[in-house]
Short mmCIF file of N, CA and C in Angstrom, two decimals:
data_model
loop_
_atom_site.label_atom_id
_atom_site.label_comp_id
_atom_site.label_asym_id
_atom_site.label_seq_id
_atom_site.Cartn_x
_atom_site.Cartn_y
_atom_site.Cartn_z
N MET A 970 -14.82 22.20 -4.19
CA MET A 970 -14.72 21.08 -3.25
C MET A 970 -14.22 19.86 -4.01
N ASN A 971 -13.09 19.30 -3.57
CA ASN A 971 -12.53 18.14 -4.23
C ASN A 971 -12.58 16.96 -3.28
N ASN A 972 -13.54 16.06 -3.52
CA ASN A 972 -13.66 14.90 -2.65
C ASN A 972 -13.09 13.66 -3.28
N SER A 973 -12.45 13.77 -4.41
CA SER A 973 -11.77 12.72 -5.14
C SER A 973 -12.68 11.63 -5.67
N PHE A 974 -14.00 11.79 -5.57
CA PHE A 974 -14.92 10.83 -6.12
C PHE A 974 -15.66 11.49 -7.28
N PRO A 975 -15.96 10.76 -8.34
CA PRO A 975 -16.69 11.34 -9.45
C PRO A 975 -18.08 11.75 -9.01
N SER A 976 -18.65 12.78 -9.67
CA SER A 976 -19.97 13.26 -9.29
C SER A 976 -21.02 12.19 -9.56
N ASN A 977 -20.82 11.36 -10.55
CA ASN A 977 -21.73 10.26 -10.84
C ASN A 977 -20.92 8.97 -10.92
N PRO A 978 -20.73 8.29 -9.78
CA PRO A 978 -19.86 7.13 -9.76
C PRO A 978 -20.39 5.95 -10.54
N PHE A 979 -21.64 5.96 -11.02
CA PHE A 979 -22.17 4.80 -11.70
C PHE A 979 -22.46 5.08 -13.18
N GLY A 980 -22.36 6.31 -13.60
CA GLY A 980 -22.77 6.67 -14.96
C GLY A 980 -21.73 6.29 -15.99
N GLY A 981 -22.13 6.37 -17.23
CA GLY A 981 -21.20 6.16 -18.34
C GLY A 981 -20.82 4.71 -18.52
N SER A 982 -20.00 4.47 -19.55
CA SER A 982 -19.56 3.11 -19.81
C SER A 982 -18.24 2.85 -19.12
N GLY A 983 -17.80 1.64 -19.15
CA GLY A 983 -16.51 1.29 -18.54
C GLY A 983 -16.55 1.30 -17.04
N PHE A 984 -17.64 0.82 -16.44
CA PHE A 984 -17.82 0.85 -14.98
C PHE A 984 -16.72 0.12 -14.25
N GLY A 985 -16.19 -0.96 -14.81
CA GLY A 985 -15.28 -1.78 -14.04
C GLY A 985 -13.81 -1.53 -14.22
N GLY A 986 -13.39 -0.59 -15.04
CA GLY A 986 -11.97 -0.39 -15.31
C GLY A 986 -11.22 0.22 -14.16
N ALA A 987 -9.89 0.06 -14.20
CA ALA A 987 -9.03 0.65 -13.17
C ALA A 987 -9.17 2.15 -13.25
N GLY A 988 -9.35 2.80 -12.11
CA GLY A 988 -9.52 4.24 -12.07
C GLY A 988 -10.91 4.67 -12.46
N GLY A 989 -11.76 3.73 -12.81
CA GLY A 989 -13.12 4.04 -13.22
C GLY A 989 -14.04 4.13 -12.02
N PRO A 990 -15.33 4.31 -12.29
CA PRO A 990 -16.30 4.47 -11.21
C PRO A 990 -16.34 3.30 -10.23
N ALA A 991 -16.16 2.08 -10.71
CA ALA A 991 -16.20 0.93 -9.79
C ALA A 991 -15.05 1.00 -8.79
N SER A 992 -13.87 1.37 -9.27
CA SER A 992 -12.74 1.45 -8.34
C SER A 992 -12.97 2.58 -7.33
N ALA A 993 -13.63 3.66 -7.76
CA ALA A 993 -13.94 4.73 -6.82
C ALA A 993 -14.91 4.25 -5.75
N LEU A 994 -15.89 3.43 -6.15
CA LEU A 994 -16.84 2.90 -5.19
C LEU A 994 -16.15 1.97 -4.19
N PHE A 995 -15.29 1.08 -4.72
CA PHE A 995 -14.59 0.17 -3.81
C PHE A 995 -13.65 0.92 -2.89
N GLU A 996 -13.04 1.98 -3.38
CA GLU A 996 -12.17 2.81 -2.54
C GLU A 996 -13.00 3.47 -1.43
N ALA A 997 -14.18 3.96 -1.79
CA ALA A 997 -15.05 4.55 -0.80
C ALA A 997 -15.48 3.53 0.25
N MET A 998 -15.81 2.31 -0.18
CA MET A 998 -16.19 1.27 0.78
C MET A 998 -15.03 0.92 1.69
N ASP A 999 -13.81 0.88 1.13
CA ASP A 999 -12.64 0.58 1.92
C ASP A 999 -12.39 1.68 2.96
N GLN A 1000 -12.58 2.94 2.56
CA GLN A 1000 -12.42 4.04 3.50
C GLN A 1000 -13.46 3.95 4.61
N LEU A 1001 -14.70 3.58 4.26
CA LEU A 1001 -15.75 3.41 5.26
C LEU A 1001 -15.37 2.32 6.25
N ARG A 1002 -14.91 1.19 5.73
CA ARG A 1002 -14.50 0.09 6.61
C ARG A 1002 -13.37 0.51 7.53
N LYS A 1003 -12.36 1.19 6.99
CA LYS A 1003 -11.21 1.61 7.80
C LYS A 1003 -11.62 2.61 8.87
N THR A 1004 -12.61 3.45 8.58
CA THR A 1004 -13.09 4.41 9.58
C THR A 1004 -13.60 3.69 10.80
N PHE A 1005 -14.34 2.61 10.57
CA PHE A 1005 -14.93 1.88 11.70
C PHE A 1005 -13.95 0.90 12.32
N ASP A 1006 -12.89 0.54 11.61
CA ASP A 1006 -11.90 -0.36 12.18
C ASP A 1006 -11.09 0.29 13.29
N GLN A 1007 -11.08 1.61 13.35
CA GLN A 1007 -10.29 2.32 14.35
C GLN A 1007 -11.08 2.39 15.64
N ARG A 1008 -11.15 1.28 16.33
CA ARG A 1008 -11.91 1.19 17.57
C ARG A 1008 -11.06 1.64 18.74
N PRO A 1009 -11.70 2.26 19.74
CA PRO A 1009 -10.94 2.64 20.92
C PRO A 1009 -10.45 1.39 21.66
N GLY A 1010 -9.32 1.49 22.27
CA GLY A 1010 -8.79 0.39 23.05
C GLY A 1010 -8.15 -0.70 22.23
N GLY A 1011 -7.88 -0.44 20.98
CA GLY A 1011 -7.20 -1.42 20.16
C GLY A 1011 -8.13 -2.41 19.52
N GLY A 1012 -7.60 -3.51 19.10
CA GLY A 1012 -8.36 -4.52 18.36
C GLY A 1012 -9.14 -5.41 19.28
N SER A 1013 -9.55 -6.55 18.73
CA SER A 1013 -10.41 -7.46 19.47
C SER A 1013 -9.64 -8.57 20.17
N ARG A 1014 -8.32 -8.50 20.16
CA ARG A 1014 -7.52 -9.53 20.80
C ARG A 1014 -7.72 -9.44 22.31
N MET A 1015 -8.05 -10.53 22.94
CA MET A 1015 -8.34 -10.53 24.36
C MET A 1015 -7.18 -11.12 25.13
N ALA A 1016 -7.10 -10.72 26.37
CA ALA A 1016 -6.02 -11.21 27.24
C ALA A 1016 -6.28 -12.65 27.64
N ARG A 1017 -5.21 -13.32 28.04
CA ARG A 1017 -5.30 -14.73 28.42
C ARG A 1017 -6.32 -14.94 29.54
N GLY A 1018 -6.37 -14.04 30.49
CA GLY A 1018 -7.34 -14.12 31.59
C GLY A 1018 -8.77 -14.03 31.11
N ASP A 1019 -8.99 -13.30 30.01
CA ASP A 1019 -10.34 -13.20 29.46
C ASP A 1019 -10.79 -14.53 28.88
N VAL A 1020 -9.90 -15.25 28.25
CA VAL A 1020 -10.24 -16.58 27.70
C VAL A 1020 -10.61 -17.50 28.87
N ARG A 1021 -9.81 -17.46 29.90
CA ARG A 1021 -10.08 -18.29 31.08
C ARG A 1021 -11.45 -17.97 31.68
N THR A 1022 -11.72 -16.67 31.87
CA THR A 1022 -13.00 -16.25 32.43
C THR A 1022 -14.15 -16.64 31.53
N ALA A 1023 -13.98 -16.47 30.21
CA ALA A 1023 -15.03 -16.83 29.26
C ALA A 1023 -15.33 -18.32 29.33
N VAL A 1024 -14.29 -19.16 29.38
CA VAL A 1024 -14.48 -20.60 29.46
C VAL A 1024 -15.23 -20.97 30.73
N LEU A 1025 -14.81 -20.42 31.84
CA LEU A 1025 -15.49 -20.72 33.12
C LEU A 1025 -16.94 -20.26 33.09
N THR A 1026 -17.19 -19.08 32.53
CA THR A 1026 -18.55 -18.54 32.46
C THR A 1026 -19.45 -19.44 31.63
N LEU A 1027 -18.95 -19.89 30.48
CA LEU A 1027 -19.76 -20.76 29.61
C LEU A 1027 -20.00 -22.12 30.24
N LEU A 1028 -18.96 -22.68 30.83
CA LEU A 1028 -19.10 -24.01 31.43
C LEU A 1028 -19.99 -23.98 32.67
N ALA A 1029 -20.17 -22.80 33.27
CA ALA A 1029 -21.09 -22.67 34.40
C ALA A 1029 -22.53 -22.85 33.92
N GLU A 1030 -22.77 -22.59 32.63
CA GLU A 1030 -24.11 -22.76 32.06
C GLU A 1030 -24.40 -24.21 31.69
N LYS A 1031 -23.41 -24.86 31.03
CA LYS A 1031 -23.59 -26.24 30.62
C LYS A 1031 -22.26 -26.80 30.14
N PRO A 1032 -22.11 -28.13 30.14
CA PRO A 1032 -20.90 -28.73 29.59
C PRO A 1032 -20.81 -28.47 28.09
N MET A 1033 -19.59 -28.26 27.60
CA MET A 1033 -19.35 -28.00 26.18
C MET A 1033 -18.03 -28.60 25.77
N HIS A 1034 -17.87 -28.79 24.45
CA HIS A 1034 -16.56 -29.16 23.92
C HIS A 1034 -15.90 -27.87 23.41
N GLY A 1035 -14.63 -27.95 23.10
CA GLY A 1035 -13.84 -26.77 22.74
C GLY A 1035 -14.39 -25.98 21.58
N TYR A 1036 -14.82 -26.68 20.54
CA TYR A 1036 -15.37 -26.01 19.37
C TYR A 1036 -16.63 -25.23 19.71
N GLN A 1037 -17.47 -25.80 20.58
CA GLN A 1037 -18.67 -25.10 21.04
C GLN A 1037 -18.30 -23.83 21.79
N ILE A 1038 -17.27 -23.92 22.63
CA ILE A 1038 -16.83 -22.74 23.40
C ILE A 1038 -16.39 -21.63 22.47
N ILE A 1039 -15.58 -21.96 21.48
CA ILE A 1039 -15.10 -20.97 20.52
C ILE A 1039 -16.27 -20.30 19.81
N ASN A 1040 -17.21 -21.10 19.31
CA ASN A 1040 -18.36 -20.56 18.58
C ASN A 1040 -19.28 -19.76 19.47
N GLU A 1041 -19.46 -20.20 20.70
CA GLU A 1041 -20.34 -19.50 21.63
C GLU A 1041 -19.78 -18.11 21.97
N ILE A 1042 -18.47 -18.02 22.18
CA ILE A 1042 -17.83 -16.74 22.45
C ILE A 1042 -18.00 -15.82 21.23
N ALA A 1043 -17.78 -16.36 20.04
CA ALA A 1043 -17.91 -15.56 18.83
C ALA A 1043 -19.34 -15.05 18.68
N GLU A 1044 -20.31 -15.91 18.94
CA GLU A 1044 -21.70 -15.52 18.81
C GLU A 1044 -22.08 -14.46 19.85
N ARG A 1045 -21.68 -14.67 21.08
CA ARG A 1045 -22.06 -13.73 22.15
C ARG A 1045 -21.35 -12.38 22.01
N SER A 1046 -20.21 -12.37 21.36
CA SER A 1046 -19.51 -11.10 21.16
C SER A 1046 -19.94 -10.41 19.87
N GLY A 1047 -20.92 -10.99 19.20
CA GLY A 1047 -21.37 -10.42 17.94
C GLY A 1047 -20.33 -10.53 16.84
N GLY A 1048 -19.44 -11.52 16.98
CA GLY A 1048 -18.41 -11.74 15.98
C GLY A 1048 -17.15 -10.92 16.18
N SER A 1049 -17.13 -10.06 17.20
CA SER A 1049 -15.95 -9.20 17.39
C SER A 1049 -14.80 -9.94 18.08
N TRP A 1050 -15.09 -11.07 18.69
CA TRP A 1050 -14.03 -11.85 19.34
C TRP A 1050 -14.29 -13.33 19.09
N LYS A 1051 -13.42 -13.95 18.34
CA LYS A 1051 -13.46 -15.40 18.14
C LYS A 1051 -12.09 -15.94 18.52
N PRO A 1052 -11.99 -16.45 19.74
CA PRO A 1052 -10.67 -16.95 20.17
C PRO A 1052 -10.24 -18.12 19.33
N SER A 1053 -8.94 -18.24 19.15
CA SER A 1053 -8.40 -19.33 18.35
C SER A 1053 -8.36 -20.62 19.19
N ALA A 1054 -8.30 -21.73 18.48
CA ALA A 1054 -8.14 -23.01 19.16
C ALA A 1054 -6.84 -23.00 19.96
N GLY A 1055 -5.84 -22.27 19.47
CA GLY A 1055 -4.56 -22.17 20.15
C GLY A 1055 -4.60 -21.40 21.47
N SER A 1056 -5.70 -20.72 21.73
CA SER A 1056 -5.85 -20.07 23.04
C SER A 1056 -6.87 -20.80 23.90
N VAL A 1057 -7.87 -21.42 23.28
CA VAL A 1057 -8.91 -22.09 24.08
C VAL A 1057 -8.44 -23.45 24.60
N TYR A 1058 -7.86 -24.28 23.75
CA TYR A 1058 -7.49 -25.63 24.21
C TYR A 1058 -6.40 -25.62 25.28
N PRO A 1059 -5.36 -24.78 25.19
CA PRO A 1059 -4.41 -24.72 26.30
C PRO A 1059 -5.06 -24.21 27.60
N THR A 1060 -6.02 -23.31 27.46
CA THR A 1060 -6.74 -22.82 28.64
C THR A 1060 -7.55 -23.95 29.27
N LEU A 1061 -8.19 -24.76 28.43
CA LEU A 1061 -8.93 -25.91 28.96
C LEU A 1061 -7.99 -26.87 29.68
N GLN A 1062 -6.82 -27.11 29.12
CA GLN A 1062 -5.85 -28.00 29.75
C GLN A 1062 -5.38 -27.43 31.10
N LEU A 1063 -5.13 -26.13 31.12
CA LEU A 1063 -4.70 -25.47 32.36
C LEU A 1063 -5.78 -25.57 33.44
N LEU A 1064 -7.04 -25.33 33.05
CA LEU A 1064 -8.14 -25.42 34.00
C LEU A 1064 -8.31 -26.85 34.51
N ALA A 1065 -8.07 -27.83 33.64
CA ALA A 1065 -8.14 -29.24 34.07
C ALA A 1065 -7.00 -29.54 35.04
N ASP A 1066 -5.80 -29.03 34.74
CA ASP A 1066 -4.66 -29.23 35.63
C ASP A 1066 -4.89 -28.61 37.00
N GLU A 1067 -5.64 -27.51 37.03
CA GLU A 1067 -5.95 -26.83 38.30
C GLU A 1067 -7.11 -27.49 39.03
N GLY A 1068 -7.75 -28.47 38.40
CA GLY A 1068 -8.87 -29.16 39.04
C GLY A 1068 -10.18 -28.39 38.96
N LEU A 1069 -10.26 -27.41 38.05
CA LEU A 1069 -11.49 -26.61 37.95
C LEU A 1069 -12.48 -27.17 36.94
N ILE A 1070 -11.97 -27.96 35.99
CA ILE A 1070 -12.85 -28.60 35.02
C ILE A 1070 -12.41 -30.05 34.86
N GLU A 1071 -13.33 -30.86 34.29
CA GLU A 1071 -13.00 -32.23 33.98
C GLU A 1071 -13.54 -32.53 32.59
N ALA A 1072 -12.89 -33.46 31.91
CA ALA A 1072 -13.27 -33.82 30.55
C ALA A 1072 -13.87 -35.21 30.53
N GLU A 1073 -14.88 -35.37 29.71
CA GLU A 1073 -15.49 -36.67 29.52
C GLU A 1073 -15.61 -36.90 28.02
N GLU A 1074 -15.22 -38.10 27.59
CA GLU A 1074 -15.28 -38.43 26.17
C GLU A 1074 -16.72 -38.74 25.79
N GLN A 1075 -17.27 -37.99 24.80
CA GLN A 1075 -18.62 -38.23 24.32
C GLN A 1075 -18.62 -38.11 22.81
N ASN A 1076 -19.03 -39.16 22.13
CA ASN A 1076 -19.10 -39.17 20.66
C ASN A 1076 -17.77 -38.78 20.03
N GLY A 1077 -16.69 -39.25 20.60
CA GLY A 1077 -15.37 -38.97 20.04
C GLY A 1077 -14.82 -37.59 20.36
N ARG A 1078 -15.52 -36.84 21.18
CA ARG A 1078 -15.06 -35.50 21.56
C ARG A 1078 -15.00 -35.40 23.07
N LYS A 1079 -14.05 -34.59 23.51
CA LYS A 1079 -13.98 -34.30 24.94
C LYS A 1079 -14.97 -33.19 25.26
N THR A 1080 -15.87 -33.48 26.19
CA THR A 1080 -16.83 -32.48 26.67
C THR A 1080 -16.37 -32.07 28.07
N TYR A 1081 -16.25 -30.77 28.27
CA TYR A 1081 -15.72 -30.24 29.52
C TYR A 1081 -16.86 -29.75 30.39
N SER A 1082 -16.71 -29.96 31.69
CA SER A 1082 -17.68 -29.46 32.67
C SER A 1082 -16.93 -29.00 33.91
N LEU A 1083 -17.58 -28.15 34.69
CA LEU A 1083 -16.95 -27.63 35.90
C LEU A 1083 -16.96 -28.68 37.00
N THR A 1084 -15.91 -28.67 37.78
CA THR A 1084 -15.90 -29.45 39.02
C THR A 1084 -16.51 -28.56 40.10
N GLU A 1085 -16.64 -29.08 41.31
CA GLU A 1085 -17.16 -28.25 42.42
C GLU A 1085 -16.27 -27.03 42.63
N ALA A 1086 -14.94 -27.25 42.57
CA ALA A 1086 -14.00 -26.12 42.73
C ALA A 1086 -14.17 -25.12 41.59
N GLY A 1087 -14.37 -25.63 40.40
CA GLY A 1087 -14.57 -24.75 39.25
C GLY A 1087 -15.85 -23.95 39.35
N ARG A 1088 -16.91 -24.58 39.86
CA ARG A 1088 -18.18 -23.88 40.04
C ARG A 1088 -18.01 -22.77 41.08
N ALA A 1089 -17.24 -23.00 42.11
CA ALA A 1089 -17.00 -21.96 43.13
C ALA A 1089 -16.27 -20.78 42.52
N VAL A 1090 -15.27 -21.03 41.68
CA VAL A 1090 -14.52 -19.95 41.02
C VAL A 1090 -15.44 -19.20 40.06
N ALA A 1091 -16.26 -19.91 39.31
CA ALA A 1091 -17.18 -19.27 38.36
C ALA A 1091 -18.21 -18.43 39.10
N ASP A 1092 -18.67 -18.91 40.25
CA ASP A 1092 -19.67 -18.18 41.02
C ASP A 1092 -19.09 -16.86 41.59
N GLU A 1093 -17.78 -16.87 41.88
CA GLU A 1093 -17.15 -15.65 42.40
C GLU A 1093 -17.21 -14.50 41.40
N SER A 1094 -17.16 -14.80 40.12
CA SER A 1094 -17.15 -13.74 39.12
C SER A 1094 -18.49 -13.60 38.41
N ALA A 1095 -19.54 -14.19 38.98
CA ALA A 1095 -20.86 -14.19 38.33
C ALA A 1095 -21.45 -12.77 38.22
N ASP A 1096 -21.06 -11.86 39.11
CA ASP A 1096 -21.63 -10.51 39.09
C ASP A 1096 -20.91 -9.57 38.13
N THR A 1097 -19.76 -9.97 37.63
CA THR A 1097 -19.02 -9.11 36.70
C THR A 1097 -19.45 -9.41 35.27
N PRO A 1098 -19.43 -8.40 34.39
CA PRO A 1098 -19.82 -8.65 33.00
C PRO A 1098 -18.89 -9.68 32.35
N ALA A 1099 -19.47 -10.50 31.51
CA ALA A 1099 -18.70 -11.51 30.79
C ALA A 1099 -17.65 -10.84 29.90
N PRO A 1100 -16.52 -11.48 29.66
CA PRO A 1100 -15.44 -10.84 28.89
C PRO A 1100 -15.81 -10.53 27.45
N TRP A 1101 -16.82 -11.16 26.89
CA TRP A 1101 -17.22 -10.86 25.51
C TRP A 1101 -18.11 -9.63 25.43
N VAL A 1102 -18.54 -9.11 26.58
CA VAL A 1102 -19.33 -7.89 26.60
C VAL A 1102 -18.37 -6.72 26.41
N SER A 1103 -18.63 -5.90 25.39
CA SER A 1103 -17.73 -4.78 25.08
C SER A 1103 -17.79 -3.75 26.19
N SER A 1104 -16.74 -2.93 26.28
CA SER A 1104 -16.72 -1.87 27.29
C SER A 1104 -17.84 -0.89 27.04
N ALA A 1105 -18.25 -0.68 25.79
CA ALA A 1105 -19.37 0.22 25.51
C ALA A 1105 -20.66 -0.34 26.10
N GLU A 1106 -20.85 -1.66 25.99
CA GLU A 1106 -22.06 -2.27 26.55
C GLU A 1106 -22.01 -2.22 28.07
N LYS A 1107 -20.81 -2.41 28.65
CA LYS A 1107 -20.67 -2.34 30.11
C LYS A 1107 -21.02 -0.95 30.61
N ASP A 1108 -20.77 0.07 29.78
CA ASP A 1108 -21.07 1.44 30.16
C ASP A 1108 -22.49 1.85 29.79
N GLY A 1109 -23.34 0.91 29.50
CA GLY A 1109 -24.72 1.22 29.20
C GLY A 1109 -25.07 1.19 27.72
N GLY A 1110 -24.15 0.74 26.89
CA GLY A 1110 -24.45 0.58 25.47
C GLY A 1110 -24.39 1.85 24.66
N ARG A 1111 -23.93 2.94 25.23
CA ARG A 1111 -23.93 4.23 24.56
C ARG A 1111 -23.22 4.17 23.21
N ASP A 1112 -22.08 3.50 23.13
CA ASP A 1112 -21.32 3.48 21.89
C ASP A 1112 -21.40 2.17 21.14
N SER A 1113 -22.21 1.21 21.60
CA SER A 1113 -22.19 -0.10 20.96
C SER A 1113 -22.65 -0.04 19.51
N ALA A 1114 -23.61 0.83 19.18
CA ALA A 1114 -24.06 0.94 17.79
C ALA A 1114 -22.97 1.50 16.90
N ARG A 1115 -22.10 2.34 17.47
CA ARG A 1115 -21.02 2.93 16.69
C ARG A 1115 -20.09 1.86 16.13
N PHE A 1116 -19.90 0.77 16.86
CA PHE A 1116 -18.93 -0.23 16.46
C PHE A 1116 -19.56 -1.53 15.99
N SER A 1117 -20.87 -1.57 15.84
CA SER A 1117 -21.48 -2.80 15.33
C SER A 1117 -22.54 -2.48 14.27
N ALA A 1118 -23.65 -1.88 14.65
CA ALA A 1118 -24.75 -1.69 13.72
C ALA A 1118 -24.45 -0.63 12.67
N LEU A 1119 -23.84 0.48 13.05
CA LEU A 1119 -23.60 1.55 12.08
C LEU A 1119 -22.67 1.14 10.95
N PRO A 1120 -21.52 0.50 11.22
CA PRO A 1120 -20.68 0.09 10.10
C PRO A 1120 -21.38 -0.92 9.19
N LYS A 1121 -22.13 -1.84 9.79
CA LYS A 1121 -22.85 -2.82 8.97
C LYS A 1121 -23.85 -2.12 8.07
N ALA A 1122 -24.58 -1.15 8.61
CA ALA A 1122 -25.56 -0.42 7.81
C ALA A 1122 -24.86 0.32 6.68
N GLY A 1123 -23.72 0.94 6.94
CA GLY A 1123 -22.98 1.66 5.91
C GLY A 1123 -22.49 0.74 4.82
N VAL A 1124 -21.95 -0.40 5.18
CA VAL A 1124 -21.45 -1.34 4.19
C VAL A 1124 -22.62 -1.93 3.39
N ASP A 1125 -23.74 -2.22 4.06
CA ASP A 1125 -24.92 -2.74 3.35
C ASP A 1125 -25.43 -1.70 2.34
N LEU A 1126 -25.42 -0.43 2.73
CA LEU A 1126 -25.85 0.65 1.83
C LEU A 1126 -24.92 0.73 0.62
N ALA A 1127 -23.63 0.66 0.87
CA ALA A 1127 -22.66 0.71 -0.24
C ALA A 1127 -22.83 -0.49 -1.18
N ALA A 1128 -23.13 -1.65 -0.61
CA ALA A 1128 -23.34 -2.84 -1.45
C ALA A 1128 -24.58 -2.68 -2.31
N ALA A 1129 -25.65 -2.10 -1.75
CA ALA A 1129 -26.86 -1.88 -2.54
C ALA A 1129 -26.58 -0.88 -3.67
N ALA A 1130 -25.82 0.18 -3.37
CA ALA A 1130 -25.47 1.15 -4.40
C ALA A 1130 -24.62 0.50 -5.49
N ALA A 1131 -23.71 -0.35 -5.11
CA ALA A 1131 -22.88 -1.04 -6.10
C ALA A 1131 -23.73 -1.95 -6.99
N GLN A 1132 -24.72 -2.63 -6.39
CA GLN A 1132 -25.60 -3.50 -7.18
C GLN A 1132 -26.37 -2.68 -8.22
N ILE A 1133 -26.90 -1.53 -7.81
CA ILE A 1133 -27.60 -0.67 -8.77
C ILE A 1133 -26.64 -0.19 -9.84
N GLY A 1134 -25.41 0.13 -9.45
CA GLY A 1134 -24.42 0.58 -10.42
C GLY A 1134 -24.09 -0.48 -11.44
N ARG A 1135 -24.11 -1.75 -11.02
CA ARG A 1135 -23.78 -2.86 -11.92
C ARG A 1135 -24.93 -3.21 -12.85
N SER A 1136 -26.16 -3.21 -12.31
CA SER A 1136 -27.26 -3.77 -13.11
C SER A 1136 -28.44 -2.84 -13.31
N GLY A 1137 -28.39 -1.63 -12.77
CA GLY A 1137 -29.53 -0.72 -12.91
C GLY A 1137 -29.53 0.02 -14.23
N SER A 1138 -30.71 0.46 -14.62
CA SER A 1138 -30.84 1.29 -15.82
C SER A 1138 -30.33 2.69 -15.49
N PRO A 1139 -30.08 3.53 -16.50
CA PRO A 1139 -29.65 4.91 -16.22
C PRO A 1139 -30.64 5.65 -15.32
N GLU A 1140 -31.93 5.40 -15.48
CA GLU A 1140 -32.92 6.05 -14.62
C GLU A 1140 -32.82 5.56 -13.17
N GLN A 1141 -32.61 4.25 -13.00
CA GLN A 1141 -32.45 3.70 -11.65
C GLN A 1141 -31.18 4.23 -11.00
N VAL A 1142 -30.12 4.36 -11.76
CA VAL A 1142 -28.87 4.90 -11.22
C VAL A 1142 -29.10 6.34 -10.74
N GLN A 1143 -29.82 7.14 -11.53
CA GLN A 1143 -30.09 8.52 -11.13
C GLN A 1143 -30.94 8.57 -9.85
N GLN A 1144 -31.95 7.69 -9.77
CA GLN A 1144 -32.76 7.63 -8.56
C GLN A 1144 -31.90 7.26 -7.34
N ALA A 1145 -30.98 6.31 -7.53
CA ALA A 1145 -30.11 5.89 -6.44
C ALA A 1145 -29.23 7.06 -5.97
N ILE A 1146 -28.73 7.83 -6.93
CA ILE A 1146 -27.89 8.98 -6.57
C ILE A 1146 -28.70 9.97 -5.74
N GLU A 1147 -29.94 10.21 -6.13
CA GLU A 1147 -30.79 11.13 -5.39
C GLU A 1147 -31.06 10.62 -3.97
N VAL A 1148 -31.33 9.31 -3.85
CA VAL A 1148 -31.55 8.73 -2.52
C VAL A 1148 -30.30 8.85 -1.65
N LEU A 1149 -29.14 8.57 -2.23
CA LEU A 1149 -27.89 8.64 -1.47
C LEU A 1149 -27.58 10.08 -1.07
N ASP A 1150 -27.82 11.03 -1.96
CA ASP A 1150 -27.61 12.43 -1.61
C ASP A 1150 -28.52 12.86 -0.46
N GLU A 1151 -29.79 12.43 -0.52
CA GLU A 1151 -30.74 12.75 0.55
C GLU A 1151 -30.31 12.09 1.87
N ALA A 1152 -29.86 10.84 1.80
CA ALA A 1152 -29.41 10.13 3.01
C ALA A 1152 -28.20 10.86 3.63
N ARG A 1153 -27.26 11.30 2.78
CA ARG A 1153 -26.10 12.05 3.28
C ARG A 1153 -26.53 13.31 3.99
N ARG A 1154 -27.45 14.08 3.38
CA ARG A 1154 -27.94 15.32 4.00
C ARG A 1154 -28.61 15.03 5.34
N ARG A 1155 -29.42 13.98 5.38
CA ARG A 1155 -30.13 13.64 6.63
C ARG A 1155 -29.16 13.20 7.72
N LEU A 1156 -28.11 12.47 7.34
CA LEU A 1156 -27.12 12.05 8.34
C LEU A 1156 -26.42 13.27 8.93
N TYR A 1157 -26.01 14.21 8.09
CA TYR A 1157 -25.39 15.41 8.62
C TYR A 1157 -26.35 16.25 9.47
N SER A 1158 -27.64 16.20 9.13
CA SER A 1158 -28.62 16.95 9.96
C SER A 1158 -28.71 16.34 11.36
N ILE A 1159 -28.49 15.04 11.48
CA ILE A 1159 -28.48 14.41 12.82
C ILE A 1159 -27.37 15.02 13.68
N LEU A 1160 -26.19 15.20 13.08
CA LEU A 1160 -25.09 15.80 13.84
C LEU A 1160 -25.38 17.25 14.19
N ALA A 1161 -26.17 17.94 13.37
CA ALA A 1161 -26.48 19.35 13.61
C ALA A 1161 -27.48 19.55 14.74
N GLN A 1162 -28.18 18.48 15.12
CA GLN A 1162 -29.18 18.60 16.19
C GLN A 1162 -28.49 18.73 17.54
N ASP A 1163 -29.18 19.37 18.44
CA ASP A 1163 -28.65 19.50 19.82
C ASP A 1163 -28.91 18.26 20.60
#
């Protein structure tokens, strides 16, 4: 079996050299990241209508300035969607031109709020999931862990292994290898279950 990784990626001297155990670990982490980057339905870029809907949904809750809107969308999407200022501010201007929102200067910033017409438009879509809710969550959350919690856990595990590889004693490195081997076997046993 040739998996292209050394049997003991942390052992021996010269941990940090090119082609050495450290580069094998970083290559493995990169492969792990790329595995989870291949999300169904493409990347996290959202359509212009989604930005509009997101802005209206947030402003239905309370008045906000543009920076707050950007951060709130990023937070509610778990970091998978952070619209750029270049998409949010033109959307705010368009909504203002349509009479759906109004801006008020507060502390040197424009704070946006819905007009009566804007509230009516926001209320029309109140029953549909917010645009920052992933399609997996809309379908009951079945796949949401696949694209959020699982990759984070894998990367956190790889980071802990790398830390032991950098600063652990030979005995600690061997213990880490045993733990990782056991974790790998247990993960595969999950797939073997009915």
